[in-house]
Amino acid sequence: MSLIKEGQVAVITGTSSNLGLNIAYRLVEQTDPKTNLTLVVTSRTLPKVKDIITTIKDYVVEHFPERVSKIEFDYLLVDFVDMVSILSAYYELNKRYRHIDYLFVNAAQGVYGGIDWIGATKEILTDPIEGVTHPTYKIQKVGVKSSDGMGLVFQANVFGPYYFIHRIKHLLQNGGRIVWISSIMSKPKYLSFNDLQLIKSPESYEGSKRLVDLLHFGTYKTLAKDYNIQQSLVHPGIFTSFSFFQYLNFFTYYSMLVLFYIARWSGSPYHNISGYIAANAPVKCAVGKEKQDVKVESCSTRYGQEYIRYQEIDSTGSEDVVAYLDKLVQEWDVKLKDQITSTRLP
């Protein structure tokens, strides 16, 4: 709860994304209307958090006017590829809150270099449904590291959030909920245990989501037993994402959208298209009691009616992944000693 007002607190990383924004919308919709709810918006820049807070406020005023007095907003400026920034975000949360009820780990950074249009054309013409479900034509840069010396995608999507949880675990204990956002693309083939930081990988984004799957299965039982924290693993299906717009023009964007609808009409349960439907599984896991030993999937019928499915995951290697992450945690605890600054300085 906040040190200022009694109520629930939700931290949503990547709030400015389509999924993050809709998680905020659905959380307002599905939490007790009589309870005060503080939404902690996160971004790397102050202008972006101001814009997203305004957007969510406008949504609440339009759709839930009776809740306007019950919804508060706070923000964190945090960059998960900057370990000092993560530490600073922890410091701010620790000052302002005694308990955090919900943490949504919505990290989805990639190091894209564009689209292989020849490959995309071949995939779409050969098997259009597969081409918009498991695309292999997105070009990803190889060998990109953060200023901290780690694989950038590994740090952004896996270790940065993992270290953040390590630091704020005491705020989540006794009833807190953690929801990790995975992906439909998190297949075992995308991860090499000889390259856990994904520095050599040409599919670093997909590899990072496989790591998310494994770290969940390696930690959720311990979190429940030792801290009374419920951790869930979800994937939001396929939906329109703001992050890839820069590589699409008017024609290619709407062509992609048409293919998404064709895939859904053809029976694909994963082409949710709407960010609101994509946010179904994350919020259900946060406010309900969904299974923890599976991946919870946001799905929809061909008519756009949402529903939940469960996917069994091969968790081979989860203990090794957690051991590796915990070793890095110990190393960074030492490196970051006495390095705390305020995230409230733009």
Coordinates of C-alpha atoms in Angstrom, one line a residue:
M1 CA 0.0 0.0 0.0
S2 CA 1.0 3.6 -0.5
L3 CA 2.5 5.5 2.4
I4 CA 0.0 8.2 1.6
K5 CA -3.3 6.4 1.1
E6 CA -4.6 2.9 1.8
G7 CA -5.3 0.8 -1.3
Q8 CA -3.7 -1.4 -3.9
V9 CA -0.6 -0.6 -6.0
A10 CA 0.2 -1.9 -9.5
V11 CA 3.5 -1.4 -11.2
I12 CA 3.3 -1.9 -15.0
T13 CA 6.6 -1.9 -16.9
G14 CA 6.4 -0.8 -20.5
T15 CA 3.2 1.0 -19.8
S16 CA 3.4 3.1 -23.0
S17 CA 3.2 0.0 -25.2
N18 CA -0.1 -1.2 -26.6
L19 CA -0.1 -4.1 -24.2
G20 CA 1.0 -2.1 -21.2
L21 CA -1.7 0.5 -21.8
N22 CA -4.4 -2.1 -22.1
I23 CA -3.2 -3.9 -18.9
A24 CA -3.8 -0.6 -17.1
Y25 CA -7.3 -0.3 -18.7
R26 CA -8.3 -3.9 -17.7
L27 CA -6.8 -3.6 -14.2
V28 CA -9.0 -0.6 -13.6
E29 CA -12.0 -2.6 -14.9
Q30 CA -11.4 -5.8 -12.9
T31 CA -10.2 -4.6 -9.5
D32 CA -12.7 -3.8 -6.7
P33 CA -14.3 -0.4 -7.6
K34 CA -14.5 0.4 -3.9
T35 CA -10.7 0.1 -3.5
N36 CA -8.2 2.8 -4.1
L37 CA -5.8 1.8 -6.9
T38 CA -2.5 3.4 -7.6
L39 CA -1.1 2.8 -11.1
V40 CA 2.7 3.2 -11.2
V41 CA 3.5 4.0 -14.8
T42 CA 7.0 3.3 -16.0
S43 CA 9.1 4.6 -19.0
R44 CA 12.6 5.8 -19.8
T45 CA 11.5 9.4 -20.2
L46 CA 9.4 11.9 -18.3
P47 CA 7.4 13.2 -21.4
K48 CA 6.3 9.6 -22.1
V49 CA 5.0 8.9 -18.6
K50 CA 3.1 12.2 -18.6
D51 CA 1.5 11.3 -21.9
I52 CA 0.5 7.8 -20.8
I53 CA -0.9 9.0 -17.5
T54 CA -3.0 11.5 -19.4
T55 CA -4.2 8.7 -21.7
I56 CA -5.2 6.4 -18.9
K57 CA -6.9 9.3 -16.9
D58 CA -9.0 10.1 -20.0
Y59 CA -10.0 6.4 -20.3
V60 CA -11.1 6.3 -16.7
V61 CA -13.1 9.5 -17.0
E62 CA -14.9 8.2 -20.1
H63 CA -15.5 4.6 -19.1
F64 CA -15.4 4.5 -15.3
P65 CA -16.3 8.0 -14.0
E66 CA -17.4 6.6 -10.7
R67 CA -13.8 5.5 -10.1
V68 CA -12.0 8.8 -10.8
S69 CA -11.5 9.6 -7.2
K70 CA -10.3 6.0 -6.5
I71 CA -7.5 5.9 -9.2
E72 CA -4.2 7.5 -8.4
F73 CA -1.1 7.7 -10.6
D74 CA 2.6 7.6 -9.9
Y75 CA 5.6 7.0 -12.1
L76 CA 9.1 5.5 -12.3
L77 CA 11.7 6.5 -14.8
V78 CA 13.5 3.2 -15.3
D79 CA 15.7 1.8 -18.1
F80 CA 16.2 -2.0 -17.8
V81 CA 19.4 -1.8 -19.8
D82 CA 20.9 0.5 -17.1
M83 CA 21.5 -1.2 -13.8
V84 CA 21.9 2.0 -11.9
S85 CA 18.5 3.1 -13.2
I86 CA 17.0 -0.1 -12.0
L87 CA 18.5 0.4 -8.5
S88 CA 17.2 4.0 -8.5
A89 CA 13.7 2.8 -9.4
Y90 CA 13.8 0.3 -6.5
Y91 CA 14.9 3.1 -4.1
E92 CA 11.9 5.2 -5.2
L93 CA 9.4 2.4 -4.7
N94 CA 10.9 1.5 -1.3
K95 CA 10.4 5.1 -0.2
R96 CA 6.9 5.5 -1.3
Y97 CA 5.2 2.1 -0.7
R98 CA 4.9 -0.5 2.0
H99 CA 3.4 -3.1 -0.3
I100 CA 3.1 -3.7 -4.1
D101 CA 0.1 -5.8 -5.1
Y102 CA 0.8 -6.3 -8.8
L103 CA 3.9 -6.2 -10.9
F104 CA 3.6 -6.7 -14.7
V105 CA 6.9 -7.5 -16.3
N106 CA 6.1 -6.3 -19.8
A107 CA 9.6 -6.1 -21.3
A108 CA 9.7 -6.6 -25.1
Q109 CA 12.8 -5.0 -26.4
G110 CA 14.4 -6.2 -29.6
V111 CA 17.4 -5.0 -31.7
Y112 CA 15.7 -5.0 -35.1
G113 CA 17.4 -4.0 -38.3
G114 CA 14.4 -4.2 -40.5
I115 CA 12.5 -6.8 -42.5
D116 CA 13.7 -9.3 -45.1
W117 CA 11.1 -8.4 -47.6
I118 CA 12.1 -11.2 -50.0
G119 CA 11.9 -13.8 -47.2
A120 CA 8.6 -12.3 -46.0
T121 CA 7.1 -12.5 -49.4
K122 CA 8.1 -16.2 -49.7
E123 CA 6.8 -17.1 -46.3
I124 CA 3.5 -15.4 -46.8
L125 CA 2.9 -16.9 -50.2
T126 CA 4.0 -20.4 -49.1
D127 CA 2.0 -20.5 -45.9
P128 CA 0.3 -17.2 -45.0
I129 CA -1.1 -18.4 -41.6
E130 CA 2.3 -19.6 -40.5
G131 CA 4.0 -16.5 -41.9
V132 CA 2.0 -14.2 -39.6
T133 CA 2.2 -16.6 -36.6
H134 CA 5.8 -17.7 -36.5
P135 CA 7.6 -15.2 -38.8
T136 CA 11.3 -15.6 -39.4
Y137 CA 11.8 -12.5 -41.7
K138 CA 12.4 -9.9 -39.0
I139 CA 16.1 -9.0 -39.1
Q140 CA 17.7 -8.8 -35.7
K141 CA 21.2 -7.4 -35.1
V142 CA 23.7 -9.7 -33.5
G143 CA 26.3 -8.9 -30.8
V144 CA 24.6 -5.8 -29.4
K145 CA 25.6 -5.1 -25.8
S146 CA 24.3 -2.6 -23.2
S147 CA 26.5 0.0 -21.6
D148 CA 26.7 -2.4 -18.6
G149 CA 28.5 -5.0 -20.8
M150 CA 25.6 -7.5 -21.0
G151 CA 23.7 -8.7 -24.0
L152 CA 21.2 -5.8 -24.5
V153 CA 18.1 -7.9 -25.2
F154 CA 19.0 -10.3 -22.4
Q155 CA 19.4 -7.4 -19.9
A156 CA 16.3 -5.6 -21.1
N157 CA 13.8 -8.5 -21.2
V158 CA 15.3 -10.9 -18.6
F159 CA 18.0 -9.9 -16.2
G160 CA 17.0 -6.3 -15.7
P161 CA 13.5 -7.2 -14.6
Y162 CA 14.8 -10.2 -12.7
Y163 CA 17.2 -8.0 -10.7
F164 CA 14.4 -5.4 -10.1
I165 CA 12.2 -8.2 -8.6
H166 CA 15.2 -9.3 -6.4
R167 CA 15.4 -5.7 -5.0
I168 CA 11.6 -5.2 -4.4
K169 CA 10.8 -8.7 -3.3
H170 CA 10.1 -7.5 0.3
L171 CA 7.4 -5.1 -1.1
L172 CA 5.7 -8.0 -3.0
Q173 CA 5.8 -10.6 -0.2
N174 CA 2.6 -11.6 1.6
G175 CA 0.2 -11.5 -1.3
G176 CA 1.9 -9.8 -4.2
R177 CA 1.4 -11.0 -7.8
I178 CA 4.1 -11.0 -10.5
V179 CA 3.1 -11.5 -14.1
W180 CA 5.8 -12.3 -16.7
I181 CA 4.9 -11.6 -20.3
S182 CA 6.3 -14.2 -22.5
S183 CA 5.6 -14.8 -26.2
I184 CA 4.2 -17.3 -28.7
M185 CA 7.7 -17.4 -30.2
S186 CA 9.5 -18.7 -27.1
K187 CA 10.5 -22.0 -28.5
P188 CA 13.5 -24.0 -27.1
K189 CA 15.3 -23.9 -30.4
Y190 CA 15.9 -20.1 -30.0
L191 CA 18.1 -20.5 -26.9
S192 CA 21.6 -21.9 -26.6
F193 CA 22.9 -22.6 -23.1
N194 CA 26.3 -21.6 -24.4
D195 CA 25.0 -18.1 -25.1
L196 CA 22.6 -17.3 -22.3
Q197 CA 23.1 -13.6 -22.8
L198 CA 22.0 -14.0 -26.4
I199 CA 25.0 -12.0 -27.7
K200 CA 25.6 -14.4 -30.6
S201 CA 22.0 -15.2 -31.3
P202 CA 20.3 -14.0 -34.5
E203 CA 17.0 -14.5 -32.7
S204 CA 17.8 -12.7 -29.4
Y205 CA 14.2 -11.5 -28.8
E206 CA 12.7 -15.1 -29.1
G207 CA 15.6 -16.4 -27.0
S208 CA 14.9 -13.9 -24.3
K209 CA 11.3 -15.0 -24.1
R210 CA 12.5 -18.7 -23.8
L211 CA 14.6 -17.5 -20.8
V212 CA 11.5 -15.9 -19.3
D213 CA 9.7 -19.2 -19.5
L214 CA 12.5 -21.0 -17.8
L215 CA 13.1 -18.5 -15.1
H216 CA 9.4 -18.6 -14.2
F217 CA 9.5 -22.4 -13.8
G218 CA 12.7 -22.2 -11.8
T219 CA 11.3 -19.6 -9.3
Y220 CA 7.6 -19.6 -8.9
K221 CA 7.5 -22.4 -6.3
T222 CA 10.2 -20.7 -4.2
L223 CA 8.4 -17.4 -4.4
A224 CA 5.2 -18.9 -3.2
K225 CA 6.7 -20.9 -0.4
D226 CA 9.2 -18.4 1.0
Y227 CA 7.5 -15.1 0.3
N228 CA 3.8 -15.8 -0.4
I229 CA 4.2 -14.3 -3.8
Q230 CA 2.1 -15.6 -6.7
Q231 CA 4.0 -15.6 -10.0
S232 CA 2.4 -16.3 -13.4
L233 CA 3.6 -16.8 -16.9
V234 CA 1.5 -15.6 -19.8
H235 CA 1.6 -14.9 -23.5
P236 CA -0.6 -12.2 -25.1
G237 CA -1.0 -13.8 -28.5
I238 CA -0.5 -11.8 -31.6
F239 CA -1.7 -8.2 -31.7
T240 CA -0.8 -4.8 -33.2
S241 CA 2.3 -3.5 -31.6
F242 CA 3.6 0.0 -31.6
S243 CA 7.3 -1.1 -31.6
F244 CA 7.4 -2.3 -35.1
F245 CA 5.5 0.5 -36.9
Q246 CA 8.7 2.2 -38.0
Y247 CA 9.4 -0.7 -40.4
L248 CA 5.9 -0.6 -42.1
N249 CA 4.3 1.9 -44.4
F250 CA 0.6 2.4 -44.9
F251 CA 0.3 -0.4 -47.4
T252 CA 2.4 -3.0 -45.5
Y253 CA 0.7 -2.2 -42.2
Y254 CA -2.8 -2.7 -43.5
S255 CA -1.7 -5.8 -45.5
M256 CA -0.4 -7.2 -42.2
L257 CA -3.7 -6.4 -40.5
V258 CA -5.7 -8.1 -43.2
L259 CA -3.5 -11.2 -42.9
F260 CA -4.1 -11.2 -39.1
Y261 CA -7.8 -11.2 -39.7
I262 CA -7.6 -14.0 -42.3
A263 CA -5.5 -16.1 -39.8
R264 CA -8.1 -15.6 -37.1
W265 CA -11.0 -16.4 -39.5
S266 CA -9.0 -19.5 -40.5
G267 CA -9.1 -20.8 -36.9
S268 CA -5.9 -19.3 -35.3
P269 CA -6.6 -18.8 -31.6
Y270 CA -3.6 -16.4 -31.2
H271 CA -4.4 -13.6 -33.6
N272 CA -6.1 -11.4 -31.0
I273 CA -5.2 -8.2 -33.0
S274 CA -6.6 -6.0 -30.2
G275 CA -4.3 -5.0 -27.4
Y276 CA -7.3 -5.2 -25.1
I277 CA -7.8 -8.9 -25.8
A278 CA -4.1 -9.5 -25.6
A279 CA -4.2 -8.1 -22.0
N280 CA -6.8 -10.7 -20.9
A281 CA -4.4 -13.3 -19.6
P282 CA -2.0 -10.9 -17.8
V283 CA -4.8 -9.3 -15.8
K284 CA -6.7 -12.5 -15.1
C285 CA -3.5 -13.9 -13.6
A286 CA -3.0 -10.8 -11.5
V287 CA -6.5 -10.5 -10.0
G288 CA -7.5 -14.2 -10.0
K289 CA -6.0 -17.6 -9.2
E290 CA -4.9 -19.0 -12.5
K291 CA -2.5 -22.0 -12.8
Q292 CA 1.2 -21.4 -12.2
D293 CA 2.6 -24.6 -13.7
V294 CA 1.6 -23.7 -17.3
K295 CA 1.7 -20.7 -19.6
V296 CA -1.6 -18.9 -19.6
E297 CA -2.6 -17.7 -23.1
S298 CA -4.7 -14.8 -24.3
C299 CA -6.8 -16.3 -27.2
S300 CA -9.8 -15.3 -29.2
T301 CA -12.4 -16.9 -31.5
R302 CA -12.7 -16.1 -35.2
Y303 CA -15.4 -13.5 -34.1
G304 CA -13.0 -11.8 -31.6
Q305 CA -14.5 -13.3 -28.5
E306 CA -11.8 -13.7 -25.9
Y307 CA -10.9 -16.7 -23.9
I308 CA -8.0 -18.3 -21.9
R309 CA -6.0 -21.4 -22.9
Y310 CA -3.2 -23.2 -21.1
Q311 CA 0.0 -24.4 -22.6
E312 CA 2.4 -27.0 -21.1
I313 CA 6.0 -25.9 -21.3
D314 CA 9.2 -27.9 -21.5
S315 CA 11.0 -26.5 -18.5
T316 CA 14.3 -28.4 -19.1
G317 CA 17.2 -26.2 -18.0
S318 CA 15.2 -23.9 -15.7
E319 CA 17.4 -24.7 -12.7
D320 CA 20.5 -23.8 -14.7
V321 CA 19.0 -20.6 -15.9
V322 CA 18.0 -19.5 -12.4
A323 CA 21.5 -20.4 -11.1
Y324 CA 23.1 -18.3 -13.7
L325 CA 20.8 -15.3 -13.0
D326 CA 21.3 -15.6 -9.3
K327 CA 25.1 -15.6 -9.8
L328 CA 24.7 -12.4 -11.8
V329 CA 22.5 -10.9 -9.1
Q330 CA 25.2 -11.4 -6.5
E331 CA 27.8 -9.8 -8.8
W332 CA 25.6 -6.8 -9.4
D333 CA 24.8 -6.4 -5.7
V334 CA 28.5 -5.8 -5.2
K335 CA 28.9 -3.6 -8.2
L336 CA 25.9 -1.4 -7.3
K337 CA 26.7 -0.9 -3.7
D338 CA 26.1 2.7 -2.7
Q339 CA 25.0 3.7 -6.2
I340 CA 21.6 5.1 -5.6
T341 CA 20.1 8.1 -7.4
S342 CA 16.6 9.6 -7.7
T343 CA 14.5 8.6 -10.7
R344 CA 12.4 11.7 -10.3
L345 CA 15.1 13.8 -11.9
P346 CA 14.2 14.0 -15.6

